Amino acid sequence: MAATRREFLRTSALASSLLLVPKFLHALDRGPGLARLADAPGARRLIVVQLSGGNDGLNTVIPYKNDLYYKARPTLGIREASGILPLEKDLGLHPTLKGLKGLYDQGHLAVLNSVGYPNPDRSHFRAMDIWQSGSGADQVVSTGWLGRYLDSDCSDCQLPYHALEVDDTLSLALKGATRKGLALKNPGKFHQLTQNRLLAKVSQQTAPAHHAQVDYLYKTLAETASSAEYLYDKSKIYKSNVAYPNSEFGKNLKTTAELINSGVESRVYYLALSGFDTHVRQQEQQQRLLADLGDGLAALAHDLQQHNQWDNTLVLVFSEFGRRVGQNASNGTDHGTANNVFLLGGGLRKKGVLNDAPDLANLDQGDLRHQVDFRSIYATLLRDWLGADDAAILGTGFEHLNGLV
């Protein structure tokens, strides 16, 4: 494989059209190492699942024994007789989340209620920026919390495939000041794009006299081409026969499992499930999305368990905000504040429902008050799961959830 890569880089349109060949290109030409992440002592990976649009947490983890819940949602509230899946602390999962209930029964699910931050923002774009950057509502930060992890604490994460987003574009969360992750949906198509189009296009537009620009382009293209070839070669090792949901999200989870089980060393994976902005006719839309989420994550866990990759994997599921406690006139819910967060994995030390249910008798102008700052979760995962310096990445002052992982 190394010989093939050297031949490609020597004969590519870019290399043949430019006179300057930086030294680092030859270093990248040797290709990344092939050691499995699972073979490294204590090595762990994080999978982040983003529920875009603002998932309604109260109809996801349901306070089904609280009369105030049904008073606020006379038609939208989910009744126990509908098949609510009981947890603890008088809470239950939405009836379609049977996959998550199975993981809960195995001790592989933790639920945190009322997660948010001070002075919450109800704009989708701004709220998502806050969660992805790991910043406060009064800050504007141009890097992501996982990108800064790559910058500061991931010494073996020099190449972009060490943080992968299974999507067409890279989110802010994976963008650091000096290092960034890599976005792709299909390793084969991505490999073809980098080999046949990207290099040729840049070679036609680049003048050799601008050595600094050429240097940067060489580095970016060489890293991308090297990573694309590596991921494509790896992706051919394992093809999953586990039944995932027949949806875009299900396909992306399957791709993630195939990359992990093939030995790709990525420390971070990032995925999104969209469509949770349920202002109108929420029941049908959320039911479909939550079934996709629960069945997909159960399939992922089963796939990784078959290959001894579940215990060193942690899945974080979040949404940019929850919904208002009261239903609206369109049988939906409007933008709210605090929400629940899920953590899944075989290595959880604390399991089940980790804190009290939302206090529906003590609302902030109709919205939930947050009990847990989301940055405390980030700080805990960075320090205790990824072995990083969370204070350098997030700043100080965030309480750790000790003993969680």
Coordinates of C-alpha atoms in Angstrom, one line a residue:
M1 CA 0.0 0.0 0.0
A2 CA 2.8 2.4 0.8
A3 CA 4.3 1.9 -2.7
T4 CA 1.0 2.6 -4.3
R5 CA 0.7 5.9 -2.3
R6 CA 4.2 6.9 -3.3
E7 CA 3.4 6.3 -6.9
F8 CA 0.2 8.2 -6.7
L9 CA 1.8 11.3 -5.1
R10 CA 4.6 11.2 -7.6
T11 CA 2.3 11.1 -10.6
S12 CA -0.6 13.2 -9.5
A13 CA -1.5 16.3 -11.4
L14 CA -0.6 18.5 -8.5
A15 CA 2.9 17.0 -8.0
S16 CA 3.7 17.1 -11.7
S17 CA 2.6 20.7 -12.1
L18 CA 4.5 22.2 -9.2
L19 CA 8.3 22.4 -8.6
L20 CA 8.2 22.7 -4.9
V21 CA 7.9 19.4 -2.9
P22 CA 7.9 20.1 0.8
K23 CA 9.7 17.7 3.1
F24 CA 6.6 16.9 5.1
L25 CA 5.0 15.4 1.9
H26 CA 7.6 12.6 2.0
A27 CA 6.8 12.0 5.6
L28 CA 3.1 11.7 4.9
D29 CA 3.9 9.6 1.9
R30 CA 4.9 6.8 4.2
G31 CA 1.3 6.6 5.4
P32 CA -0.3 6.4 8.8
G33 CA 0.4 3.6 11.2
L34 CA -1.9 0.5 11.2
A35 CA -2.1 -0.3 14.9
R36 CA -5.6 -0.8 16.1
L37 CA -6.9 1.6 18.7
A38 CA -8.3 -1.4 20.7
D39 CA -4.7 -2.8 21.0
A40 CA -3.4 0.3 22.7
P41 CA -3.6 0.1 26.6
G42 CA -6.4 2.3 27.9
A43 CA -7.3 3.7 24.5
R44 CA -10.8 4.9 24.2
R45 CA -13.1 6.5 21.6
L46 CA -16.0 8.9 21.9
I47 CA -19.0 9.0 19.5
V48 CA -21.1 12.1 19.7
V49 CA -24.7 12.0 18.4
Q50 CA -26.3 15.4 17.8
L51 CA -30.2 15.6 17.7
S52 CA -30.6 18.6 15.6
G53 CA -33.7 20.9 15.9
G54 CA -34.2 20.7 19.7
N55 CA -35.6 17.3 20.8
D56 CA -38.5 17.4 23.3
G57 CA -36.8 15.9 26.3
L58 CA -40.0 15.7 28.4
N59 CA -41.6 13.3 25.8
T60 CA -38.3 11.4 25.6
V61 CA -37.6 10.7 29.3
I62 CA -41.2 11.1 30.5
P63 CA -42.3 12.1 34.1
Y64 CA -45.3 9.9 33.7
K65 CA -46.3 9.9 37.4
N66 CA -46.3 13.7 37.6
D67 CA -49.7 15.3 37.2
L68 CA -48.2 18.7 36.3
Y69 CA -46.8 17.1 33.2
Y70 CA -50.2 16.1 32.0
K71 CA -51.7 19.4 33.0
A72 CA -49.2 21.2 30.8
R73 CA -49.7 18.7 28.0
P74 CA -53.3 17.6 28.0
T75 CA -53.2 16.0 24.5
L76 CA -49.4 15.8 23.9
G77 CA -48.5 14.1 27.1
I78 CA -47.8 10.4 26.7
R79 CA -49.8 8.1 28.9
E80 CA -48.5 5.1 30.8
A81 CA -51.0 2.9 29.0
S82 CA -49.3 3.8 25.7
G83 CA -46.4 1.6 26.6
I84 CA -44.0 3.9 28.4
L85 CA -40.8 2.0 29.2
P86 CA -40.2 2.4 32.9
L87 CA -36.8 3.5 34.3
E88 CA -36.5 4.8 37.8
K89 CA -37.2 8.0 39.8
D90 CA -40.8 7.9 38.3
L91 CA -39.4 8.3 34.8
G92 CA -39.8 6.2 31.7
L93 CA -38.6 6.2 28.1
H94 CA -40.8 7.0 25.1
P95 CA -42.5 3.7 23.9
T96 CA -40.4 3.7 20.7
L97 CA -37.1 3.7 22.5
K98 CA -37.0 -0.1 23.0
G99 CA -33.4 -0.2 21.8
L100 CA -32.3 2.2 24.6
K101 CA -34.4 0.4 27.2
G102 CA -32.5 -2.8 26.3
L103 CA -29.2 -1.0 26.9
Y104 CA -30.5 0.4 30.1
D105 CA -31.4 -3.1 31.3
Q106 CA -27.8 -4.2 30.4
G107 CA -26.3 -1.4 32.5
H108 CA -25.1 0.4 29.4
L109 CA -27.2 3.6 29.6
A110 CA -26.9 6.7 31.8
V111 CA -29.5 9.5 31.8
L112 CA -28.8 13.1 32.9
N113 CA -31.8 15.3 33.3
S114 CA -32.1 19.1 33.0
V115 CA -28.8 19.7 31.3
G116 CA -28.2 23.3 30.0
Y117 CA -26.3 26.5 30.9
P118 CA -27.0 29.9 32.3
N119 CA -28.9 32.4 30.2
P120 CA -29.9 29.9 27.5
D121 CA -30.4 30.9 23.9
R122 CA -33.4 29.7 21.9
S123 CA -32.0 30.2 18.5
H124 CA -31.1 26.9 16.8
F125 CA -27.9 28.3 15.3
R126 CA -26.7 30.1 18.3
A127 CA -27.6 27.3 20.8
M128 CA -25.9 24.8 18.6
D129 CA -22.8 27.0 18.4
I130 CA -22.7 27.1 22.2
W131 CA -22.9 23.4 22.5
Q132 CA -20.4 22.7 19.8
S133 CA -17.9 25.2 21.0
G134 CA -18.3 24.5 24.7
S135 CA -18.7 28.2 25.4
G136 CA -21.1 30.3 27.5
A137 CA -24.0 32.2 26.2
D138 CA -22.0 35.4 26.5
Q139 CA -19.1 34.2 24.5
V140 CA -18.5 33.8 20.8
V141 CA -15.8 31.1 20.1
S142 CA -14.7 30.1 16.7
T143 CA -13.3 26.7 17.6
G144 CA -15.0 23.5 18.8
W145 CA -14.5 21.7 22.0
L146 CA -13.4 18.5 20.2
G147 CA -11.2 20.5 17.8
R148 CA -9.4 22.1 20.8
Y149 CA -9.0 18.5 22.2
L150 CA -7.2 17.7 18.9
D151 CA -5.1 20.9 19.3
S152 CA -4.0 20.5 22.8
D153 CA -4.1 16.9 24.1
C154 CA -4.1 14.5 21.2
S155 CA -0.4 14.2 20.4
D156 CA -1.0 11.1 18.2
C157 CA -3.8 12.8 16.2
Q158 CA -1.7 14.6 13.6
L159 CA -3.9 13.4 10.7
P160 CA -7.5 14.6 10.2
Y161 CA -9.0 11.1 10.3
H162 CA -8.4 10.9 14.0
A163 CA -11.7 12.8 14.4
L164 CA -14.3 11.8 11.8
E165 CA -17.7 13.3 11.1
V166 CA -20.0 11.0 9.2
D167 CA -21.5 13.7 7.1
D168 CA -20.8 15.9 4.1
T169 CA -19.6 18.9 6.0
L170 CA -17.5 19.4 9.1
S171 CA -19.2 20.8 12.2
L172 CA -17.7 23.5 14.4
A173 CA -17.3 21.0 17.2
L174 CA -14.4 19.3 15.3
K175 CA -12.6 22.5 14.2
G176 CA -9.6 23.5 16.2
A177 CA -7.2 26.4 15.8
T178 CA -4.5 24.2 14.3
R179 CA -6.1 20.8 13.7
K180 CA -9.4 19.7 12.3
G181 CA -11.4 16.5 11.9
L182 CA -12.5 15.1 8.6
A183 CA -16.0 14.8 7.2
L184 CA -17.1 12.0 4.9
K185 CA -20.2 9.8 4.4
N186 CA -18.8 7.1 2.2
P187 CA -15.1 6.1 2.3
G188 CA -15.1 4.9 -1.3
K189 CA -16.7 8.0 -2.7
F190 CA -14.5 10.2 -0.6
H191 CA -11.4 8.3 -1.8
Q192 CA -12.4 8.8 -5.4
L193 CA -13.1 12.5 -4.9
T194 CA -9.6 13.2 -3.4
Q195 CA -7.7 11.0 -6.0
N196 CA -9.5 12.1 -9.2
R197 CA -10.8 15.6 -8.7
L198 CA -9.4 17.7 -5.8
L199 CA -5.7 17.5 -6.6
A200 CA -6.2 18.2 -10.2
K201 CA -8.5 21.2 -9.6
V202 CA -6.1 22.9 -7.2
S203 CA -3.1 22.2 -9.4
Q204 CA -4.8 24.2 -12.2
Q205 CA -5.4 27.2 -9.9
T206 CA -2.0 27.3 -8.0
A207 CA 1.1 29.3 -9.0
P208 CA 4.4 27.8 -7.9
A209 CA 5.8 31.3 -7.1
H210 CA 3.6 31.6 -3.9
H211 CA 5.6 29.1 -1.9
A212 CA 3.8 29.7 1.4
Q213 CA 0.4 29.1 -0.2
V214 CA 1.7 26.1 -2.1
D215 CA 3.2 24.7 1.1
Y216 CA -0.2 25.0 2.8
L217 CA -2.0 23.5 -0.1
Y218 CA 0.4 20.6 -0.4
K219 CA 0.0 19.9 3.3
T220 CA -3.8 20.0 3.3
L221 CA -4.1 17.9 0.1
A222 CA -1.5 15.4 1.1
E223 CA -3.1 14.9 4.5
T224 CA -6.5 14.6 2.9
A225 CA -5.4 12.2 0.2
S226 CA -3.4 10.1 2.7
S227 CA -6.3 9.9 5.1
A228 CA -8.8 9.1 2.3
E229 CA -6.7 6.3 1.0
Y230 CA -6.2 4.9 4.5
L231 CA -9.9 5.0 5.3
Y232 CA -10.8 3.4 2.0
D233 CA -8.4 0.6 2.5
K234 CA -9.6 0.1 6.1
S235 CA -13.2 0.2 5.1
K236 CA -12.8 -2.9 2.9
I237 CA -11.8 -5.1 5.9
Y238 CA -15.1 -5.4 7.6
K239 CA -18.7 -5.2 6.3
S240 CA -21.4 -5.4 8.9
N241 CA -24.3 -7.8 8.7
V242 CA -26.1 -6.2 11.7
A243 CA -29.6 -4.9 10.9
Y244 CA -29.6 -1.1 11.2
P245 CA -32.6 1.2 10.5
N246 CA -33.1 1.8 6.8
S247 CA -32.5 5.5 7.1
E248 CA -29.7 8.0 6.6
F249 CA -28.9 7.9 10.3
G250 CA -28.9 4.1 10.3
K251 CA -26.5 4.0 7.4
N252 CA -24.2 6.5 9.1
L253 CA -24.2 4.5 12.2
K254 CA -23.4 1.4 10.2
T255 CA -20.5 3.2 8.5
T256 CA -19.2 4.2 11.9
A257 CA -19.3 0.6 13.2
E258 CA -17.6 -0.7 10.1
L259 CA -14.7 1.8 10.4
I260 CA -14.3 1.0 14.1
N261 CA -14.4 -2.8 13.6
S262 CA -12.0 -2.5 10.7
G263 CA -9.4 -1.0 13.0
V264 CA -9.5 2.7 12.2
E265 CA -7.8 4.6 15.0
S266 CA -10.1 7.6 15.2
R267 CA -10.6 8.9 18.7
V268 CA -13.8 10.8 17.9
Y269 CA -16.8 10.2 15.7
Y270 CA -19.6 12.7 15.2
L271 CA -23.0 12.1 13.7
A272 CA -26.3 14.0 13.5
L273 CA -30.0 13.0 13.4
S274 CA -32.1 16.0 12.2
G275 CA -35.8 16.9 12.2
F276 CA -36.6 17.6 15.9
D277 CA -38.0 21.1 15.5
T278 CA -41.5 19.9 16.3
H279 CA -43.7 23.0 16.5
V280 CA -46.5 21.2 14.7
R281 CA -47.9 17.6 15.1
Q282 CA -45.1 16.5 17.2
Q283 CA -46.2 13.0 18.1
E284 CA -45.8 11.4 14.7
Q285 CA -42.5 13.1 13.8
Q286 CA -40.8 12.6 17.2
Q287 CA -42.0 9.0 17.3
R288 CA -40.3 8.2 14.0
L289 CA -37.1 10.0 14.9
L290 CA -36.8 8.4 18.4
A291 CA -37.4 4.9 16.9
D292 CA -34.5 5.6 14.5
L293 CA -32.4 6.8 17.4
G294 CA -33.1 3.9 19.7
D295 CA -32.9 1.1 17.2
G296 CA -29.8 2.6 15.6
L297 CA -27.9 2.9 18.8
A298 CA -28.9 -0.6 19.9
A299 CA -27.6 -1.9 16.5
L300 CA -24.4 0.0 16.9
A301 CA -23.9 -1.4 20.4
H302 CA -24.5 -5.0 19.2
D303 CA -22.2 -4.5 16.3
L304 CA -19.3 -3.3 18.5
Q305 CA -20.0 -5.8 21.2
Q306 CA -19.5 -8.6 18.6
H307 CA -15.9 -7.3 18.0
N308 CA -15.0 -6.4 21.6
Q309 CA -15.2 -2.7 20.8
W310 CA -18.1 -1.6 23.0
D311 CA -16.3 -1.4 26.4
N312 CA -13.8 1.2 25.0
T313 CA -16.5 3.2 23.3
L314 CA -18.6 6.0 24.9
V315 CA -21.6 7.5 23.1
L316 CA -22.8 11.0 24.0
V317 CA -26.3 12.0 22.8
F318 CA -27.4 15.7 23.1
S319 CA -29.7 18.3 21.5
E320 CA -29.1 22.0 21.3
F321 CA -32.1 22.7 23.7
G322 CA -35.3 21.1 24.9
R323 CA -38.9 22.3 24.3
R324 CA -41.3 24.4 26.4
V325 CA -43.1 22.5 29.1
G326 CA -46.5 23.4 27.9
Q327 CA -47.8 22.3 24.5
N328 CA -48.7 24.9 21.9
A329 CA -51.9 25.3 19.9
S330 CA -50.6 23.2 17.0
N331 CA -50.2 20.0 19.1
G332 CA -46.4 20.6 19.2
T333 CA -43.9 22.4 21.4
D334 CA -41.8 25.5 21.0
H335 CA -38.2 26.2 21.7
G336 CA -37.2 25.7 25.4
T337 CA -34.1 25.4 27.5
A338 CA -32.7 22.5 29.5
N339 CA -32.9 18.9 28.2
N340 CA -31.8 15.4 28.9
V341 CA -28.5 13.9 27.8
F342 CA -27.7 10.2 27.2
L343 CA -24.4 8.4 27.8
L344 CA -24.0 4.9 26.5
G345 CA -21.2 2.4 26.6
G346 CA -19.9 -0.8 28.1
G347 CA -17.5 1.1 30.3
L348 CA -19.9 3.2 32.3
R349 CA -19.3 3.2 36.0
K350 CA -22.5 5.1 36.9
K351 CA -25.6 3.8 35.2
G352 CA -29.3 4.5 35.1
V353 CA -31.0 7.9 35.9
L354 CA -28.2 9.9 37.5
N355 CA -30.1 12.9 38.9
D356 CA -33.6 14.0 39.8
A357 CA -36.4 14.5 37.3
P358 CA -37.1 18.0 36.1
D359 CA -38.9 20.1 38.7
L360 CA -42.1 21.0 36.9
A361 CA -43.3 23.0 39.9
N362 CA -40.3 25.5 39.7
L363 CA -40.2 26.7 36.1
D364 CA -38.5 29.8 34.7
Q365 CA -41.3 31.5 32.8
G366 CA -42.6 28.2 31.5
D367 CA -39.2 26.6 30.9
L368 CA -37.1 24.1 32.8
R369 CA -34.3 25.3 35.0
H370 CA -31.0 23.5 34.3
Q371 CA -29.5 21.3 37.0
V372 CA -26.3 20.3 35.2
D373 CA -24.1 22.5 33.1
F374 CA -23.3 20.7 29.8
R375 CA -19.7 21.7 30.1
S376 CA -19.4 19.7 33.3
I377 CA -20.2 16.7 31.1
Y378 CA -17.6 17.7 28.5
A379 CA -15.0 18.3 31.3
T380 CA -15.7 14.9 32.7
L381 CA -15.5 13.1 29.4
L382 CA -12.3 14.9 28.4
R383 CA -10.5 14.3 31.7
D384 CA -11.8 10.8 32.7
W385 CA -12.5 9.2 29.3
L386 CA -10.1 10.8 26.8
G387 CA -7.4 11.6 29.3
A388 CA -7.2 15.2 28.3
D389 CA -6.6 18.5 30.1
D390 CA -10.2 19.7 30.3
A391 CA -9.3 23.0 31.9
A392 CA -7.0 23.9 29.0
I393 CA -9.8 23.0 26.5
L394 CA -12.9 24.4 28.3
G395 CA -11.5 26.7 30.9
T396 CA -11.9 26.3 34.7
G397 CA -14.8 26.2 37.1
F398 CA -16.8 23.2 35.7
E399 CA -17.7 20.6 38.2
H400 CA -16.7 17.0 37.3
L401 CA -19.2 14.2 37.5
N402 CA -16.8 12.0 39.4
G403 CA -17.0 8.2 39.0
L404 CA -19.1 8.4 35.8
V405 CA -16.6 6.7 33.4

